[in-house]
PDB file of C-alpha atoms in Angstrom:
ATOM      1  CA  UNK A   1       0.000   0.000   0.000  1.00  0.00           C
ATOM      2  CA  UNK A   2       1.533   3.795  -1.083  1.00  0.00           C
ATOM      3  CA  UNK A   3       0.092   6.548   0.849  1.00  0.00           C
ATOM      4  CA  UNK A   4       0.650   9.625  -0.326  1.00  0.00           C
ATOM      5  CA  UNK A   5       0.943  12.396   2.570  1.00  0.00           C
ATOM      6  CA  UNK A   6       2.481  15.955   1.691  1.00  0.00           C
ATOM      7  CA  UNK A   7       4.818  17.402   4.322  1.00  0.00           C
ATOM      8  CA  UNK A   8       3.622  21.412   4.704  1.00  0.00           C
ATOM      9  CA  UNK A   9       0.622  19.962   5.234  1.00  0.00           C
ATOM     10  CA  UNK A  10      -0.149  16.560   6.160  1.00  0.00           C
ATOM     11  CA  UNK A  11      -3.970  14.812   5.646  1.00  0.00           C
ATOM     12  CA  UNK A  12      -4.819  14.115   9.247  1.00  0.00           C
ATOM     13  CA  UNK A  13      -7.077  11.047   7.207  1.00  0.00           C
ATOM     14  CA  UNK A  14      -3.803   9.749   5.684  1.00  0.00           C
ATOM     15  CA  UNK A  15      -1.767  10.004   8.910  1.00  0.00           C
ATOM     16  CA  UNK A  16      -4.744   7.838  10.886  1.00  0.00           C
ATOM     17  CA  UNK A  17      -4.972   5.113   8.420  1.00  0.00           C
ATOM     18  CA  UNK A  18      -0.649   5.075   8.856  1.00  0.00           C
ATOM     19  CA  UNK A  19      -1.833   5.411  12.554  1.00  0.00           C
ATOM     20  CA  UNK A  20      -3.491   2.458  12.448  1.00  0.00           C
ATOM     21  CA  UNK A  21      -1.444  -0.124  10.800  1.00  0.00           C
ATOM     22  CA  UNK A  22       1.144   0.756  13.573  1.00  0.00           C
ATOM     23  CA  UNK A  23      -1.171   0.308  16.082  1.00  0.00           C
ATOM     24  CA  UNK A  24      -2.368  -3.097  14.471  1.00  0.00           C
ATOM     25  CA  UNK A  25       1.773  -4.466  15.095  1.00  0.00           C
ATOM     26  CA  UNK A  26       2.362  -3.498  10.938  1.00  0.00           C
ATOM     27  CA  UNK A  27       5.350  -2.259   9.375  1.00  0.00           C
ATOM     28  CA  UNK A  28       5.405   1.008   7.240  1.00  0.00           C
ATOM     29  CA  UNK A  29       8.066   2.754   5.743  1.00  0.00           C
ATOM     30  CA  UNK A  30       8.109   6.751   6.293  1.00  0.00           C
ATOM     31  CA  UNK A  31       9.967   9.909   5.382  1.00  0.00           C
ATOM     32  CA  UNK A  32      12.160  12.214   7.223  1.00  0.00           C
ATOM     33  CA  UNK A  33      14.207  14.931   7.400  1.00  0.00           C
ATOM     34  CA  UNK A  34      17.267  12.640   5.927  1.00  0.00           C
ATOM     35  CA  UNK A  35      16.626   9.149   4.097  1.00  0.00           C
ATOM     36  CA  UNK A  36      13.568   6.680   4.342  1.00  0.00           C
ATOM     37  CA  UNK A  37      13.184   4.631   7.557  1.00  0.00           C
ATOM     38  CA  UNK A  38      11.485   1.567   8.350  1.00  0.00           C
ATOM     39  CA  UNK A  39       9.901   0.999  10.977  1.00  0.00           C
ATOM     40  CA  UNK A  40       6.970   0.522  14.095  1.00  0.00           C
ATOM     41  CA  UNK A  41       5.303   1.017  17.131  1.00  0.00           C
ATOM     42  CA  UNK A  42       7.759   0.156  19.871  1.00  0.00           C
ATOM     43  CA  UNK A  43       5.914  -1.250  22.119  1.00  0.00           C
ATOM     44  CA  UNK A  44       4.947  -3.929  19.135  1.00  0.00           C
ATOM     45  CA  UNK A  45       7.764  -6.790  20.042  1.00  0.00           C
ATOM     46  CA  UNK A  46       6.626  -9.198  16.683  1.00  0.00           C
ATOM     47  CA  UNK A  47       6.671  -5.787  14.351  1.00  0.00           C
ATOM     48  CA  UNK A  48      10.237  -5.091  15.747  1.00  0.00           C
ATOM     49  CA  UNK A  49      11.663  -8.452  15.248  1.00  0.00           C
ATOM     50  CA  UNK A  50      10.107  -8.252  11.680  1.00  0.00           C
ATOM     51  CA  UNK A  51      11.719  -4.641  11.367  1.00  0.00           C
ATOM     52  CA  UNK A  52      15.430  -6.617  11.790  1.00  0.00           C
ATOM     53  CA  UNK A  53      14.256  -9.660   9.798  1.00  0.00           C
ATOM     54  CA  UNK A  54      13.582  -7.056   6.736  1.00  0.00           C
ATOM     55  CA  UNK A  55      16.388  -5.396   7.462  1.00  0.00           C
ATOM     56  CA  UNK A  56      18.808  -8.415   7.916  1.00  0.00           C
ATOM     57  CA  UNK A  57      19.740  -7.417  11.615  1.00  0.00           C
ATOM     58  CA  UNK A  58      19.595  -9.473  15.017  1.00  0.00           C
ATOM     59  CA  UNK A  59      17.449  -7.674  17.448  1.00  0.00           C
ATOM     60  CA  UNK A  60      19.698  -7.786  20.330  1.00  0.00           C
ATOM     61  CA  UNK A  61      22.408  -6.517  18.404  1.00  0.00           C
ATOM     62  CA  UNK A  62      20.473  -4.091  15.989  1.00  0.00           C
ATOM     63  CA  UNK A  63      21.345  -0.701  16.480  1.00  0.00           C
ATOM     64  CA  UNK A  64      17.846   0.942  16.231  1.00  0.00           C
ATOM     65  CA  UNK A  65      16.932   3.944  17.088  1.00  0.00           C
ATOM     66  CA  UNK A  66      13.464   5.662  18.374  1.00  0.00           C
ATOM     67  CA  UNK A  67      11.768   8.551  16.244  1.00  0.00           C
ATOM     68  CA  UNK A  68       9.997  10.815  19.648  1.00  0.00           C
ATOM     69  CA  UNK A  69       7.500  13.945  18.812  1.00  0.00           C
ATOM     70  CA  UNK A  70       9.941  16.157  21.138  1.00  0.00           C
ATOM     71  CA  UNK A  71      12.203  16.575  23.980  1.00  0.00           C
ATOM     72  CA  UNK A  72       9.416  15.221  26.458  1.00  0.00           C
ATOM     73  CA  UNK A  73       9.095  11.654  24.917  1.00  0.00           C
ATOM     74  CA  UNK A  74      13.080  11.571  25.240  1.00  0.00           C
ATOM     75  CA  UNK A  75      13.200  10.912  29.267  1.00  0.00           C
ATOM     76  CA  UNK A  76      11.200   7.837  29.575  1.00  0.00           C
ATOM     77  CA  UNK A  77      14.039   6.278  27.451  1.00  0.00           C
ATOM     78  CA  UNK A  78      17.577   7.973  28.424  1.00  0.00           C
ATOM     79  CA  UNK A  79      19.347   8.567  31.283  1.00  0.00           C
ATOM     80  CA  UNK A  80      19.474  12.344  32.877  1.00  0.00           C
ATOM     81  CA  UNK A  81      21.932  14.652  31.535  1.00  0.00           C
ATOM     82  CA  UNK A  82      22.872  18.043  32.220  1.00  0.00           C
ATOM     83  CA  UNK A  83      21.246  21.450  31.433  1.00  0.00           C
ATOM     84  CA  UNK A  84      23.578  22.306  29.015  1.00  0.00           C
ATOM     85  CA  UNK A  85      22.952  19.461  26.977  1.00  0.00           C
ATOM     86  CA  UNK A  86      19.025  19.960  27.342  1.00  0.00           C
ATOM     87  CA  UNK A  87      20.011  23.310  25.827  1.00  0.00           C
ATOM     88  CA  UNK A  88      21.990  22.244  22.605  1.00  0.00           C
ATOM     89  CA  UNK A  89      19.347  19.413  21.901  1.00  0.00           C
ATOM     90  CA  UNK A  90      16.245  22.099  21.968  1.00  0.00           C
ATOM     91  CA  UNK A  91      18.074  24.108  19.494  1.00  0.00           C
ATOM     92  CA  UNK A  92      19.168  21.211  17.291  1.00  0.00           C
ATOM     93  CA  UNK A  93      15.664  19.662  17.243  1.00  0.00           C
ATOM     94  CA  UNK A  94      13.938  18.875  15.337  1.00  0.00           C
ATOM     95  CA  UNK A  95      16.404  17.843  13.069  1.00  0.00           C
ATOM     96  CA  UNK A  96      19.269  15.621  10.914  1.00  0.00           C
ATOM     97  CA  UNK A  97      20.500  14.007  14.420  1.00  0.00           C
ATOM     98  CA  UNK A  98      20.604  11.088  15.897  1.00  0.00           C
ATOM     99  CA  UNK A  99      21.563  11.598  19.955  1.00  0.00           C
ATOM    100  CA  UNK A 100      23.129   8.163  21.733  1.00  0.00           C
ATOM    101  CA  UNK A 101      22.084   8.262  25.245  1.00  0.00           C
ATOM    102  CA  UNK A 102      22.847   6.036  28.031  1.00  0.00           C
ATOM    103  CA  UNK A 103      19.004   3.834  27.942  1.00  0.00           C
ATOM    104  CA  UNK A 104      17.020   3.037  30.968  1.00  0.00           C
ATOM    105  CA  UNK A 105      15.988  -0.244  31.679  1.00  0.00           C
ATOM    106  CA  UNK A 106      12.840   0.129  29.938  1.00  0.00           C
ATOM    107  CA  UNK A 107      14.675   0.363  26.496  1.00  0.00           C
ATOM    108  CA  UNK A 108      16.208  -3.168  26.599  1.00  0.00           C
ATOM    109  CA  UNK A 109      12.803  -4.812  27.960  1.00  0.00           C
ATOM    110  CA  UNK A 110      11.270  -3.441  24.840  1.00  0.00           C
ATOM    111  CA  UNK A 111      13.682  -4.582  22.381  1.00  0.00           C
ATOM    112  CA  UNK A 112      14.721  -7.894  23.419  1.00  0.00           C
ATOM    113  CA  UNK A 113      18.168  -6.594  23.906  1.00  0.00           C
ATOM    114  CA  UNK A 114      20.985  -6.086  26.600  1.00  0.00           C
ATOM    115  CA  UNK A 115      21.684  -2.756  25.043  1.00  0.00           C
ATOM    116  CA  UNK A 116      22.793   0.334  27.195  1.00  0.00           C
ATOM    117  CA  UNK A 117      22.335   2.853  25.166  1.00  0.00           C
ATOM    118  CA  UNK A 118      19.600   4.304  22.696  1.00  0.00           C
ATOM    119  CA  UNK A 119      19.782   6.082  19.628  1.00  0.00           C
ATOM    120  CA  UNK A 120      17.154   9.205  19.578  1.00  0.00           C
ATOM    121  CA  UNK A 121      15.657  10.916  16.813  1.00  0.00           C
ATOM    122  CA  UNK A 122      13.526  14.151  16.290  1.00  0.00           C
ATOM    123  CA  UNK A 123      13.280  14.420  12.535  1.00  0.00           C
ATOM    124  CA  UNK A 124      12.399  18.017  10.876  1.00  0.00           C
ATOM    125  CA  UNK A 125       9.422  16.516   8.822  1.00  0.00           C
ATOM    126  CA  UNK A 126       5.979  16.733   9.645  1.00  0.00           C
ATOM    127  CA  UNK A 127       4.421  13.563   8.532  1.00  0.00           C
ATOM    128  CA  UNK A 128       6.475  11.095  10.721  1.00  0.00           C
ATOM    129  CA  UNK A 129       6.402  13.450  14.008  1.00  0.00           C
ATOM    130  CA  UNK A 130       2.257  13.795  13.285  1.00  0.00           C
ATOM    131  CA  UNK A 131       2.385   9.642  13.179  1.00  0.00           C
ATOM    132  CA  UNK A 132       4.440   9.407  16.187  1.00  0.00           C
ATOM    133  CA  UNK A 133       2.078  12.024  17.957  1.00  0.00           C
ATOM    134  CA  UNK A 134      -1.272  10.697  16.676  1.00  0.00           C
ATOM    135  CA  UNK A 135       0.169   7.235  17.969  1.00  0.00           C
ATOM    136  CA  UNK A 136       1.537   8.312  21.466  1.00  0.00           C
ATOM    137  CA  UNK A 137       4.603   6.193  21.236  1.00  0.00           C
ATOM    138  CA  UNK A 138       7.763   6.607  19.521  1.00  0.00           C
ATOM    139  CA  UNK A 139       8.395   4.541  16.579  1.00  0.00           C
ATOM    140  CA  UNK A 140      11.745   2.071  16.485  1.00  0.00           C
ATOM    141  CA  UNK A 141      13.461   3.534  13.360  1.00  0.00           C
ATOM    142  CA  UNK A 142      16.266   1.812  11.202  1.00  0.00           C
ATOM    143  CA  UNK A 143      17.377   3.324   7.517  1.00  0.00           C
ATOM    144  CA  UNK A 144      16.273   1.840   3.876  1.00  0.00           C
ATOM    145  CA  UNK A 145      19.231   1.052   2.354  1.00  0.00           C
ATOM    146  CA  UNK A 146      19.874   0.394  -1.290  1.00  0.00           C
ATOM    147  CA  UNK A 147      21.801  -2.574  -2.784  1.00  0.00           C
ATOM    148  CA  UNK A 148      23.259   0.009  -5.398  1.00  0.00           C
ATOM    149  CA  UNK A 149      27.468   1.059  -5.095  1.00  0.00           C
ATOM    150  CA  UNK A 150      26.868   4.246  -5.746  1.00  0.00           C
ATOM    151  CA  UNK A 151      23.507   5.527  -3.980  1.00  0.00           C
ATOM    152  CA  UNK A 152      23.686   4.320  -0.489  1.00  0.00           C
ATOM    153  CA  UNK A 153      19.905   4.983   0.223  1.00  0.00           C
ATOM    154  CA  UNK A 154      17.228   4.414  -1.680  1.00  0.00           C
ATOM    155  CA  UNK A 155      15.359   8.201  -2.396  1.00  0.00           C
ATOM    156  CA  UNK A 156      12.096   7.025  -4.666  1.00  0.00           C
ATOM    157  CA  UNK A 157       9.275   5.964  -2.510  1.00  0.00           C
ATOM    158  CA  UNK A 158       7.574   4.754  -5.423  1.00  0.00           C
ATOM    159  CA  UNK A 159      11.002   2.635  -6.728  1.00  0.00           C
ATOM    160  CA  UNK A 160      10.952   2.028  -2.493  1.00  0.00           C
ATOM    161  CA  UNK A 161       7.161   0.735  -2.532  1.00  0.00           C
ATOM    162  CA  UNK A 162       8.035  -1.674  -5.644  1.00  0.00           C
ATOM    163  CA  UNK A 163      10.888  -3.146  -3.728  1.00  0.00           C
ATOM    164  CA  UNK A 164       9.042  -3.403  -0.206  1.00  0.00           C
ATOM    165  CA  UNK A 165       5.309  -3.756  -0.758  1.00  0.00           C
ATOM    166  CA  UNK A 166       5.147  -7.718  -0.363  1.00  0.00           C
ATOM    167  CA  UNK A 167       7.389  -7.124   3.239  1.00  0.00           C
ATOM    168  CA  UNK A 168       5.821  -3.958   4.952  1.00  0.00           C
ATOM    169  CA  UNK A 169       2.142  -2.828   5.292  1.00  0.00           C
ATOM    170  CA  UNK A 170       2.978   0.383   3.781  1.00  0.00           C
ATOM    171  CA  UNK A 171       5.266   3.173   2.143  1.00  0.00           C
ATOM    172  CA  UNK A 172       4.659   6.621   3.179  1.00  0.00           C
ATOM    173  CA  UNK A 173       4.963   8.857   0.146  1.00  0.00           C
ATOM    174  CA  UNK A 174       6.043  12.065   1.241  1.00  0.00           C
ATOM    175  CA  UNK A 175       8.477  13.313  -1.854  1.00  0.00           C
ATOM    176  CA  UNK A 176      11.735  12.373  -2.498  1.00  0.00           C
ATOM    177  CA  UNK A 177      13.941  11.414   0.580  1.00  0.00           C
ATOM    178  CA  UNK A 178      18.261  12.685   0.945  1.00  0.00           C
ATOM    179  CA  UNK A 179      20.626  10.178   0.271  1.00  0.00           C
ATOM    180  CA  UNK A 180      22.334  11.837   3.192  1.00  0.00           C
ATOM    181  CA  UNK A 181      21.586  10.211   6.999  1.00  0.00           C
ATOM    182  CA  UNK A 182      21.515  11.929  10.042  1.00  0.00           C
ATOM    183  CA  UNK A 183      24.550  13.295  12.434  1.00  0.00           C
ATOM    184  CA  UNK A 184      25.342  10.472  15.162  1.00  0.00           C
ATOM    185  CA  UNK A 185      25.985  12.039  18.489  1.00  0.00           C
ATOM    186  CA  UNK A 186      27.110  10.026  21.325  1.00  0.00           C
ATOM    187  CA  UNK A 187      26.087  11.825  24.797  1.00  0.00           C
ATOM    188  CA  UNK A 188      26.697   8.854  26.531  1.00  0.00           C
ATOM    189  CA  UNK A 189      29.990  10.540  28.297  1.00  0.00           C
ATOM    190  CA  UNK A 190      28.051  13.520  28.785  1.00  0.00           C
ATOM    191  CA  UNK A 191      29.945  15.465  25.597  1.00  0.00           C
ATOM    192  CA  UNK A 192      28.957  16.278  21.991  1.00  0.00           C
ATOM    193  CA  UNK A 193      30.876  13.036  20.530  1.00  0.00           C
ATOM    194  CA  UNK A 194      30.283  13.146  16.509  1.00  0.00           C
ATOM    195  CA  UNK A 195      30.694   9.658  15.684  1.00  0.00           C
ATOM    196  CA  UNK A 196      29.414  10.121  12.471  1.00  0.00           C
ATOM    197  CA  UNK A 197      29.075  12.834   9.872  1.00  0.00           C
ATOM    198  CA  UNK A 198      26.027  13.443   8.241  1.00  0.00           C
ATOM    199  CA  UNK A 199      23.534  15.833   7.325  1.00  0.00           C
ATOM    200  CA  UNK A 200      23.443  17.996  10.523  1.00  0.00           C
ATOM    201  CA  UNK A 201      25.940  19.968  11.521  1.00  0.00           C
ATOM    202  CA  UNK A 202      26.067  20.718  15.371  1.00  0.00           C
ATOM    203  CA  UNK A 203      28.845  23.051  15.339  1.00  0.00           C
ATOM    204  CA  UNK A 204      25.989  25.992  15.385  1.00  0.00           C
ATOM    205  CA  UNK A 205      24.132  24.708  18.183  1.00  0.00           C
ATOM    206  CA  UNK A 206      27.256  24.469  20.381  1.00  0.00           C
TER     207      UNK A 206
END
């Protein structure tokens, strides 16, 4: 199934019936501010395991990450951390980052996994954050990646649907996606660690 939801202005019809399949344990893959995820509701364990089985990853090894609406989702899953970093992460979100925290104990329970840490995400694109709101859970997020040398993510969601439609429950058609992922940050040590370079740049929220 394609579902074709514009960004500046997202059909709240659209975003319930993408609601709904998450709700339902489905899989859907969605737009951001960066490249196409895949992904579902977390609290979904069979939709997660199918998320890595899609993907080719191991659960308790998969390095997924959690798309939040905002800052106030982020404490049920990290760790505290200091003021200042509060600071830097309301000016850099939403946006191209992904922020590794140190995970509280409800992170591993949800994904099967003896992982520490989580990977956070507020992405700068409407129809995702509206699905995660609507939904009142994050979503666990991995990227689509292409099997081409060249272009490391795939872009077209309609080149995307033909490849996925027989393994997820839908593609979210919001435009073109980047080829570029996001900015990892770890925050784990309680500094600005970029441990990968992406689309964000953080030097101008430091």
């Amino acid at each position: 199934m394609l579902i074709k939801i514009y960004n500046d202005n997202p059909n709240p019809r659209a975003i319930e019936q993408a609601v709904d399949i998450l709700r339902r344990g489905g899989v859907i893959i969605y737009p951001t501010d960066t490249v196409y995820g895949i992904g579902c509701d977390i609290t979904q364990q069979k939709a997660i395991e199918r998320v890595c089985e899609i993907r080719g990853l191991k659960p308790e090894k998969a390095n997924l990450s959690f798309i939040c609406y905002d800052l106030t989702d982020i404490s049920q899953y990290t760790k505290s951390f200091d003021t200042s970093v509060f600071r830097v992460l309301k000016k850099a979100l939403p946006g191209p980052f992904t922020f590794i925290f140190n995970a509280t104990t409800k992170v591993p329970k949800l994904l099967s996994s003896k992982k520490k840490t989580v990977g956070i995400r507020v992405p700068d694109n409407n129809i995702v954050r509206e699905i995660v709101k609507q939904l009142g859970n994050p979503i666990v997020t991995t990227s689509i990646h292409d099997e081409d040398e060249i272009i490391e993510y795939s872009t077209d969601p309609e080149l995307i649907h033909e490849k996925y439609e027989d393994l997820v429950d839908a593609v979210i058609d919001g435009g073109y996606g980047d080829n570029v992922a996001s900015t990892v940050v770890d925050l784990t040590e309680g500094t600005f660690d970029v441990i990968r370079e992406g689309k964000g740049d953080l030097e101008q929220f430091l």
